[in-house]
Structure formats: structure tokens, C-alpha cells
């Protein structure tokens, strides 16, 4: 339980003071992201009331029907980032390529655009029309190139290079989770004052759980090892807390957030339809892996640590096993044994 009243901005400023070299730009950048997500939260919560539901008729780079709220969230985040002046490139799951941003967008010439951001502006958007929780996922890296607009090399860094990452879940309440490398902290939006208020500090994920989260509709396309692992979880053995409970919302941020708090393993493995898995490395796997490791959990593709994967392209996909450390280790063992 949190004993002190604190806002997201005050919290990141306090964290900033622990980094002597901090210039305050990362704090401002994170505050910009929180601002954009407050606006998105307002729209998501009004979506049922105004004619923003339904399809724009367009398709995104993933070939998925784009919902109007996806477009709205993408535009808000991109524009807030551009105006903030702290970044040299924006990479969005909704955009075919990265958006380079030159210093000219910086209102204050002394603000160097030394970061880059990756976003999944509204993950789980297929659930918008049925009032299931959806979310924004974000990831921040320091640029590699020295100045001017960002380049592709700035955008294709390994996940362990992230300086901050987090997500906002638009559910029964709007909750922001982030880490800047010193633990995972949760904030709940108080719409009456328009502030994210600290609700949990230094969140840690239970080392072992009784919850697994996977789309069992893909069972026939799984590897033998994956089939054996899920069957193992379903067997009755009180000594090893089995059978596990199956919980699958179909909205990654919602499934991840539940597992972060209660413990659990989320798996989206490779299958015959998705040979590289379905989830995106840069927009989903890396930021959530940063968070889960900061919370004491584990995240791999079944073989390699997600944060160690060298990205080859912006939209590349990866199998993902993420959550409670002991559960992920056991799942890896089944997958490797086949
Ligand atoms: P499936 C939503 O489209 C998403 O990207 C994630 O939020 C979610 O975990 C996954 O896809 C669900 O995929 O194939 O189970 O519907």
C-alpha cells in the first residue's frame, strides 16, 4: 500500500534526482507520454457515447482493419512527441516506417532531441467495441546518431538499451505502469484532477503462479513441446499447484497487467500460422519485457532473452513467453525438450 500522495510527474522527478547526469529531458518526455494517454483515456471512455466506434475502412501496416480510436491514439502520441522536442524519431505500430523528427520541432533550441520512442498506440483494439480493456505500450531509447533527424539505426536497438518503458491500461480505471530502470511503479488516473496518482511502488511479480494465459484455439498449430506444457498445467497435482487457471482476455496489456499483479505466464508461441509468433518485438515484447524483468520476472522467445534480440526490422514479430520466472523457465524446458 502506498503511504504517500504522489503524482506521476513528481515521482519521475524524484527518480531523476537519483541520476546525477539527468537533464530533466526524460522526465519531460515521460510526462508528455502521460499527457497523451490522459487524452486517449478520455476518448476511449467516451467511445461508447460518440460515433468514434467502427472502422475507418483503412488497413494498417499489419493488414489489420484500423479502428478510428487507433488512428486517434496514434496521432495524439505522435504529435505530443513532436511538440515536446525531446525525440529524433517516433516509431509506431500503426506506421509503415519510423517518423524522423529534426531539432526544428524543438520550441526551445537548448532541448536536444536525444531520445527515440516506440509506441503501440492502442493495443488490443479489436476489443474496443465490446468494452474490454485495451492499452498503450511505450518504449524509450537514447539515440545512437549524434544530431539531426533520427535514423533507422536509432530505432533498431536491443531491448536492454531501453532507458524507460511502460504501458497504460484503459479499463475499469486507467492505470499507468512504468520503469526507468529503478523498479516498476503504478499510477491510477484520477479524472477529477487529471493526475496519475501513485498507487503501487516497486511492484514485483510472484516467482511462481497458478495462471496461464494463451489462445488455446491455436493448439493444433503448436509445437509438441508447447502442447505438452499446456497439458502439464492442466493435470491435477496439488503439490505443484496444478491444475492452473486459464485466463485469456485477448488484450495483451490486460493479460500482462493481471499477471504482473497476481503472477502468471503469458505465452504467444510460434505456430503454423505465425511462424515467428504474432506479437511485435519493438512495440510489445521489448517494453513489457523491460517491465517484467524490473519486477523480477522473465521474458524469452522460448530460447533467447527477449531484451537480447538484435532487431532486424521495425515490425518484426517474436514468440513471447513472459511472466513469473519459474513458470517461464519450466515452459522453456518443455519447448526445448519438444
Ligand atoms: P489472438 C491484440 O490484437 C493482440 O495484438 C494482443 O493485444 C493480444 O494479446 C493478441 O493480439 C491476441 O491475439 O490471436 O489470440 O486474438
Short mmCIF file of C-alpha atoms and ligand atoms in Angstrom, two decimals:
data_model
loop_
_atom_site.label_atom_id
_atom_site.label_comp_id
_atom_site.label_asym_id
_atom_site.label_seq_id
_atom_site.Cartn_x
_atom_site.Cartn_y
_atom_site.Cartn_z
CA UNK A 1 0.00 0.00 0.00
CA UNK A 2 1.33 3.44 -0.81
CA UNK A 3 1.68 5.72 2.23
CA UNK A 4 2.35 8.99 0.39
CA UNK A 5 0.31 11.11 -2.01
CA UNK A 6 2.39 11.42 -5.15
CA UNK A 7 1.79 12.18 -8.81
CA UNK A 8 3.46 10.60 -11.82
CA UNK A 9 5.40 13.77 -12.62
CA UNK A 10 6.62 14.22 -9.06
CA UNK A 11 7.64 10.56 -8.97
CA UNK A 12 9.70 10.74 -12.16
CA UNK A 13 11.34 13.97 -10.95
CA UNK A 14 12.28 12.22 -7.69
CA UNK A 15 13.66 9.29 -9.68
CA UNK A 16 15.56 11.73 -11.93
CA UNK A 17 17.41 13.10 -8.91
CA UNK A 18 18.99 9.65 -8.49
CA UNK A 19 20.74 10.11 -11.85
CA UNK A 20 23.37 12.92 -11.43
CA UNK A 21 23.75 13.32 -15.18
CA UNK A 22 19.99 13.74 -15.69
CA UNK A 23 18.98 16.88 -17.58
CA UNK A 24 15.26 16.51 -16.94
CA UNK A 25 14.50 15.71 -20.57
CA UNK A 26 13.49 12.10 -19.90
CA UNK A 27 11.14 13.30 -17.16
CA UNK A 28 9.57 15.79 -19.56
CA UNK A 29 9.31 13.12 -22.24
CA UNK A 30 7.57 10.69 -19.88
CA UNK A 31 5.25 13.48 -18.75
CA UNK A 32 4.39 14.13 -22.42
CA UNK A 33 3.51 10.45 -22.87
CA UNK A 34 1.31 10.56 -19.75
CA UNK A 35 -0.42 13.67 -21.11
CA UNK A 36 -1.16 11.95 -24.41
CA UNK A 37 -2.52 8.90 -22.59
CA UNK A 38 -4.83 11.06 -20.47
CA UNK A 39 -6.35 12.40 -23.71
CA UNK A 40 -6.60 8.88 -25.15
CA UNK A 41 -8.25 7.66 -21.94
CA UNK A 42 -10.87 10.38 -22.24
CA UNK A 43 -11.64 9.34 -25.81
CA UNK A 44 -11.62 5.61 -25.07
CA UNK A 45 -14.08 6.15 -22.24
CA UNK A 46 -16.31 8.30 -24.45
CA UNK A 47 -16.06 5.96 -27.44
CA UNK A 48 -19.33 4.29 -26.49
CA UNK A 49 -21.08 7.65 -26.50
CA UNK A 50 -19.90 9.27 -29.68
CA UNK A 51 -19.66 7.92 -33.19
CA UNK A 52 -15.98 7.05 -32.96
CA UNK A 53 -16.56 3.30 -32.99
CA UNK A 54 -16.37 1.27 -36.11
CA UNK A 55 -13.80 1.06 -38.86
CA UNK A 56 -12.12 3.83 -40.81
CA UNK A 57 -12.06 1.43 -43.72
CA UNK A 58 -8.27 1.72 -43.82
CA UNK A 59 -5.77 -1.01 -43.06
CA UNK A 60 -2.56 -0.61 -41.01
CA UNK A 61 0.84 -2.00 -41.93
CA UNK A 62 -0.13 -5.27 -40.23
CA UNK A 63 -3.01 -5.66 -42.68
CA UNK A 64 -5.47 -5.25 -39.81
CA UNK A 65 -8.65 -3.19 -40.09
CA UNK A 66 -7.90 0.13 -38.39
CA UNK A 67 -10.38 1.37 -35.80
CA UNK A 68 -10.87 5.10 -35.53
CA UNK A 69 -9.53 5.11 -31.94
CA UNK A 70 -6.29 3.51 -33.20
CA UNK A 71 -5.83 6.46 -35.56
CA UNK A 72 -6.71 8.95 -32.84
CA UNK A 73 -4.26 7.42 -30.33
CA UNK A 74 -1.51 7.27 -32.93
CA UNK A 75 -1.99 10.90 -33.91
CA UNK A 76 -2.09 12.17 -30.33
CA UNK A 77 1.08 10.34 -29.29
CA UNK A 78 2.98 11.31 -32.45
CA UNK A 79 2.02 14.99 -32.23
CA UNK A 80 2.74 15.29 -28.49
CA UNK A 81 6.14 13.69 -29.07
CA UNK A 82 6.91 16.03 -31.97
CA UNK A 83 5.97 19.12 -29.95
CA UNK A 84 7.97 18.01 -26.91
CA UNK A 85 11.22 18.28 -28.85
CA UNK A 86 12.98 15.51 -26.91
CA UNK A 87 13.00 12.87 -29.65
CA UNK A 88 14.60 12.39 -33.02
CA UNK A 89 12.22 9.67 -34.23
CA UNK A 90 8.82 8.16 -33.47
CA UNK A 91 8.15 4.51 -34.33
CA UNK A 92 4.52 3.46 -34.21
CA UNK A 93 2.97 0.05 -34.78
CA UNK A 94 0.41 1.93 -36.89
CA UNK A 95 3.03 3.47 -39.20
CA UNK A 96 4.81 1.69 -42.05
CA UNK A 97 8.16 3.31 -41.22
CA UNK A 98 9.68 5.48 -38.48
CA UNK A 99 8.95 9.22 -38.42
CA UNK A 100 12.22 11.21 -38.26
CA UNK A 101 11.98 14.42 -36.23
CA UNK A 102 14.55 17.17 -36.62
CA UNK A 103 15.56 19.71 -33.97
CA UNK A 104 13.40 22.26 -35.76
CA UNK A 105 10.41 20.85 -33.89
CA UNK A 106 12.06 21.85 -30.59
CA UNK A 107 10.45 25.05 -29.34
CA UNK A 108 13.50 25.60 -27.10
CA UNK A 109 16.75 25.33 -29.05
CA UNK A 110 18.53 24.07 -25.91
CA UNK A 111 16.41 20.91 -25.92
CA UNK A 112 18.37 18.25 -27.79
CA UNK A 113 16.27 15.55 -29.43
CA UNK A 114 18.30 12.80 -27.80
CA UNK A 115 15.68 10.07 -27.42
CA UNK A 116 13.56 7.88 -29.68
CA UNK A 117 10.17 6.37 -28.83
CA UNK A 118 8.35 3.24 -29.94
CA UNK A 119 4.57 3.01 -29.45
CA UNK A 120 1.79 0.55 -29.81
CA UNK A 121 -0.78 3.35 -29.61
CA UNK A 122 -3.80 1.21 -28.81
CA UNK A 123 -3.03 -2.48 -28.35
CA UNK A 124 -5.94 -4.92 -28.28
CA UNK A 125 -8.02 -2.50 -30.30
CA UNK A 126 -10.16 -5.33 -31.70
CA UNK A 127 -11.76 -5.27 -28.22
CA UNK A 128 -12.78 -1.60 -28.42
CA UNK A 129 -16.38 -2.28 -29.44
CA UNK A 130 -17.01 -4.82 -26.68
CA UNK A 131 -15.70 -2.73 -23.79
CA UNK A 132 -12.72 -4.96 -22.98
CA UNK A 133 -9.63 -3.26 -21.52
CA UNK A 134 -7.13 -2.02 -24.12
CA UNK A 135 -3.83 -0.25 -23.75
CA UNK A 136 -0.97 1.93 -24.94
CA UNK A 137 2.55 0.49 -24.78
CA UNK A 138 5.64 2.74 -24.95
CA UNK A 139 9.39 2.33 -25.04
CA UNK A 140 12.19 4.95 -24.83
CA UNK A 141 15.81 4.62 -26.03
CA UNK A 142 18.68 7.09 -26.30
CA UNK A 143 19.57 7.92 -29.89
CA UNK A 144 22.78 6.47 -31.39
CA UNK A 145 23.28 9.07 -34.14
CA UNK A 146 24.62 12.40 -32.94
CA UNK A 147 22.23 15.07 -34.24
CA UNK A 148 19.55 15.97 -36.75
CA UNK A 149 16.57 13.76 -37.52
CA UNK A 150 16.76 10.17 -36.29
CA UNK A 151 17.87 7.27 -38.48
CA UNK A 152 16.84 3.61 -38.68
CA UNK A 153 19.81 2.58 -36.53
CA UNK A 154 18.38 4.68 -33.71
CA UNK A 155 15.17 2.66 -33.97
CA UNK A 156 16.60 -0.87 -34.13
CA UNK A 157 18.30 -1.19 -30.76
CA UNK A 158 18.26 -4.25 -28.50
CA UNK A 159 15.61 -4.13 -25.77
CA UNK A 160 18.18 -3.96 -22.97
CA UNK A 161 19.14 -0.50 -24.28
CA UNK A 162 15.76 0.92 -23.21
CA UNK A 163 16.04 3.79 -20.73
CA UNK A 164 12.33 3.60 -19.85
CA UNK A 165 9.24 1.65 -20.83
CA UNK A 166 5.66 1.22 -19.74
CA UNK A 167 2.03 0.89 -20.60
CA UNK A 168 -1.32 2.48 -19.85
CA UNK A 169 -4.32 0.19 -19.46
CA UNK A 170 -7.74 1.70 -20.18
CA UNK A 171 -10.00 -0.47 -18.07
CA UNK A 172 -12.33 -0.07 -15.08
CA UNK A 173 -9.79 2.61 -14.21
CA UNK A 174 -6.88 3.99 -16.21
CA UNK A 175 -3.59 2.73 -14.81
CA UNK A 176 -0.08 3.72 -15.92
CA UNK A 177 2.81 1.34 -15.24
CA UNK A 178 6.39 2.41 -15.93
CA UNK A 179 10.00 1.78 -15.14
CA UNK A 180 13.06 3.94 -15.77
CA UNK A 181 15.37 1.17 -14.59
CA UNK A 182 14.67 1.54 -10.87
CA UNK A 183 11.67 -0.69 -10.27
CA UNK A 184 8.13 -0.78 -11.61
CA UNK A 185 5.59 1.74 -10.33
CA UNK A 186 1.83 2.00 -10.89
CA UNK A 187 -0.31 5.14 -11.04
CA UNK A 188 -4.09 5.42 -11.24
CA UNK A 189 -5.68 8.29 -13.15
CA UNK A 190 -7.94 10.49 -11.03
CA UNK A 191 -10.09 12.07 -13.75
CA UNK A 192 -11.39 14.71 -11.35
CA UNK A 193 -7.94 16.29 -11.05
CA UNK A 194 -6.48 14.87 -14.28
CA UNK A 195 -3.47 13.40 -12.48
CA UNK A 196 -1.93 9.92 -12.39
CA UNK A 197 -1.66 9.25 -8.65
CA UNK A 198 0.87 6.75 -7.28
CA UNK A 199 -0.88 3.51 -6.34
CA UNK A 200 1.96 0.93 -6.09
CA UNK A 201 5.74 1.35 -5.84
CA UNK A 202 8.39 -1.27 -6.66
CA UNK A 203 5.91 -3.86 -7.90
CA UNK A 204 7.30 -7.40 -8.00
CA UNK A 205 5.75 -10.31 -9.88
CA UNK A 206 5.36 -13.58 -7.90
CA UNK A 207 8.11 -16.05 -8.80
CA UNK A 208 5.54 -18.78 -9.41
CA UNK A 209 1.83 -18.59 -10.18
CA UNK A 210 -1.28 -20.62 -10.90
CA UNK A 211 -2.39 -18.70 -14.01
CA UNK A 212 -1.56 -19.33 -17.65
CA UNK A 213 -2.63 -17.10 -20.48
CA UNK A 214 -2.65 -18.44 -24.06
CA UNK A 215 -5.03 -18.65 -27.01
CA UNK A 216 -5.84 -22.37 -26.95
CA UNK A 217 -7.64 -22.00 -30.26
CA UNK A 218 -4.16 -22.22 -31.82
CA UNK A 219 -3.47 -25.59 -30.15
CA UNK A 220 -3.38 -27.63 -33.38
CA UNK A 221 -0.63 -25.37 -34.76
CA UNK A 222 1.64 -25.55 -31.72
CA UNK A 223 4.90 -27.47 -31.37
CA UNK A 224 4.78 -30.77 -29.46
CA UNK A 225 6.65 -29.17 -26.57
CA UNK A 226 4.08 -26.39 -26.27
CA UNK A 227 1.21 -28.93 -26.33
CA UNK A 228 2.92 -30.96 -23.59
CA UNK A 229 3.49 -27.87 -21.44
CA UNK A 230 -0.13 -26.76 -21.53
CA UNK A 231 -1.32 -30.33 -20.89
CA UNK A 232 1.09 -30.43 -17.91
CA UNK A 233 -0.53 -27.31 -16.42
CA UNK A 234 -3.98 -28.90 -16.74
CA UNK A 235 -3.07 -32.04 -14.79
CA UNK A 236 -4.16 -32.27 -11.16
CA UNK A 237 -1.24 -32.22 -8.70
CA UNK A 238 -1.85 -30.16 -5.54
CA UNK A 239 1.86 -30.34 -4.64
CA UNK A 240 2.72 -28.25 -7.71
CA UNK A 241 -0.42 -26.08 -7.54
CA UNK A 242 -1.92 -27.77 -10.59
CA UNK A 243 -4.26 -27.54 -12.42
CA UNK A 244 -3.53 -23.90 -13.23
CA UNK A 245 -6.33 -21.47 -14.05
CA UNK A 246 -6.66 -20.37 -17.67
CA UNK A 247 -7.15 -16.62 -18.10
CA UNK A 248 -7.06 -15.11 -21.62
CA UNK A 249 -8.55 -11.70 -22.37
CA UNK A 250 -7.08 -11.36 -25.85
CA UNK A 251 -5.75 -7.91 -24.99
CA UNK A 252 -2.03 -8.17 -24.23
CA UNK A 253 -1.84 -5.22 -21.86
CA UNK A 254 -4.78 -6.55 -19.82
CA UNK A 255 -3.39 -10.10 -19.68
CA UNK A 256 0.09 -8.82 -18.82
CA UNK A 257 -1.12 -6.43 -16.12
CA UNK A 258 -3.13 -9.16 -14.35
CA UNK A 259 -0.13 -11.48 -14.41
CA UNK A 260 2.18 -8.72 -13.13
CA UNK A 261 -0.01 -8.28 -10.07
CA UNK A 262 -1.21 -11.86 -9.42
CA UNK A 263 1.60 -13.79 -11.06
CA UNK A 264 1.17 -15.80 -14.24
CA UNK A 265 2.66 -16.72 -17.57
CA UNK A 266 1.51 -15.26 -20.88
CA UNK A 267 2.50 -17.18 -23.99
CA UNK A 268 2.09 -16.33 -27.64
CA UNK A 269 4.27 -19.02 -29.24
CA UNK A 270 5.20 -19.55 -32.84
CA UNK A 271 2.58 -21.67 -34.60
CA UNK A 272 1.85 -22.85 -38.15
CA UNK A 273 0.01 -19.56 -38.86
CA UNK A 274 2.58 -17.31 -37.16
CA UNK A 275 5.98 -18.90 -37.76
CA UNK A 276 7.69 -16.03 -35.90
CA UNK A 277 4.89 -15.59 -33.39
CA UNK A 278 2.27 -12.85 -33.64
CA UNK A 279 3.47 -10.15 -31.25
CA UNK A 280 5.86 -7.37 -32.29
CA UNK A 281 9.33 -7.25 -30.80
CA UNK A 282 9.76 -3.45 -30.72
CA UNK A 283 6.23 -2.35 -29.80
CA UNK A 284 5.05 -5.10 -27.43
CA UNK A 285 7.68 -7.66 -26.40
CA UNK A 286 10.58 -5.31 -25.59
CA UNK A 287 8.73 -2.77 -23.42
CA UNK A 288 6.80 -5.44 -21.49
CA UNK A 289 9.99 -7.50 -21.09
CA UNK A 290 11.76 -4.46 -19.63
CA UNK A 291 8.90 -4.06 -17.16
CA UNK A 292 8.69 -7.74 -16.22
CA UNK A 293 12.46 -8.01 -15.60
CA UNK A 294 12.37 -4.86 -13.46
CA UNK A 295 9.60 -6.60 -11.48
CA UNK A 296 11.70 -9.78 -11.05
CA UNK A 297 10.07 -11.81 -13.82
CA UNK A 298 11.41 -13.40 -17.01
CA UNK A 299 10.77 -12.97 -20.73
CA UNK A 300 12.13 -15.03 -23.62
CA UNK A 301 11.19 -16.25 -27.07
CA UNK A 302 11.44 -19.80 -25.75
CA UNK A 303 15.19 -19.79 -26.28
CA UNK A 304 16.68 -16.28 -26.04
CA UNK A 305 16.09 -13.42 -23.60
CA UNK A 306 13.79 -11.00 -25.46
CA UNK A 307 15.88 -7.98 -24.43
CA UNK A 308 18.97 -9.53 -26.07
CA UNK A 309 17.41 -9.93 -29.52
CA UNK A 310 19.03 -7.74 -32.19
CA UNK A 311 16.11 -6.26 -34.17
CA UNK A 312 16.39 -6.62 -37.96
CA UNK A 313 13.23 -4.69 -38.90
CA UNK A 314 10.78 -2.34 -37.20
CA UNK A 315 7.74 -4.61 -37.35
CA UNK A 316 9.39 -7.94 -36.77
CA UNK A 317 7.45 -10.45 -34.69
CA UNK A 318 8.65 -12.79 -31.97
CA UNK A 319 7.34 -15.71 -29.97
CA UNK A 320 6.79 -14.49 -26.39
CA UNK A 321 6.86 -16.29 -23.04
CA UNK A 322 6.60 -13.65 -20.30
CA UNK A 323 5.72 -13.54 -16.61
CA UNK A 324 6.60 -15.37 -13.38
CA UNK A 325 10.19 -16.55 -13.54
CA UNK A 326 9.70 -20.19 -12.50
CA UNK A 327 6.75 -20.63 -14.88
CA UNK A 328 8.68 -19.21 -17.84
CA UNK A 329 11.70 -21.41 -17.06
CA UNK A 330 9.50 -24.53 -16.95
CA UNK A 331 7.77 -23.59 -20.21
CA UNK A 332 11.17 -23.11 -21.88
CA UNK A 333 12.19 -26.58 -20.68
CA UNK A 334 9.12 -28.19 -22.29
CA UNK A 335 9.63 -26.25 -25.53
CA UNK A 336 13.32 -27.23 -25.72
CA UNK A 337 12.61 -30.90 -24.98
CA UNK A 338 9.91 -30.95 -27.65
P1 LIG B 1 -5.19 -13.63 -30.72
C1 LIG B 1 -4.39 -7.82 -29.98
O1 LIG B 1 -4.67 -7.77 -31.37
C2 LIG B 1 -3.04 -8.51 -29.81
O2 LIG B 1 -2.06 -7.87 -30.55
C3 LIG B 1 -2.68 -8.55 -28.34
O3 LIG B 1 -3.19 -7.47 -27.64
C4 LIG B 1 -3.28 -9.86 -27.87
O4 LIG B 1 -2.58 -10.44 -26.79
C5 LIG B 1 -3.19 -10.74 -29.12
O5 LIG B 1 -3.16 -9.86 -30.24
C6 LIG B 1 -4.37 -11.65 -29.24
O6 LIG B 1 -4.15 -12.43 -30.39
O7 LIG B 1 -4.59 -14.30 -31.94
O8 LIG B 1 -5.18 -14.54 -29.52
O9 LIG B 1 -6.51 -12.98 -30.95
#
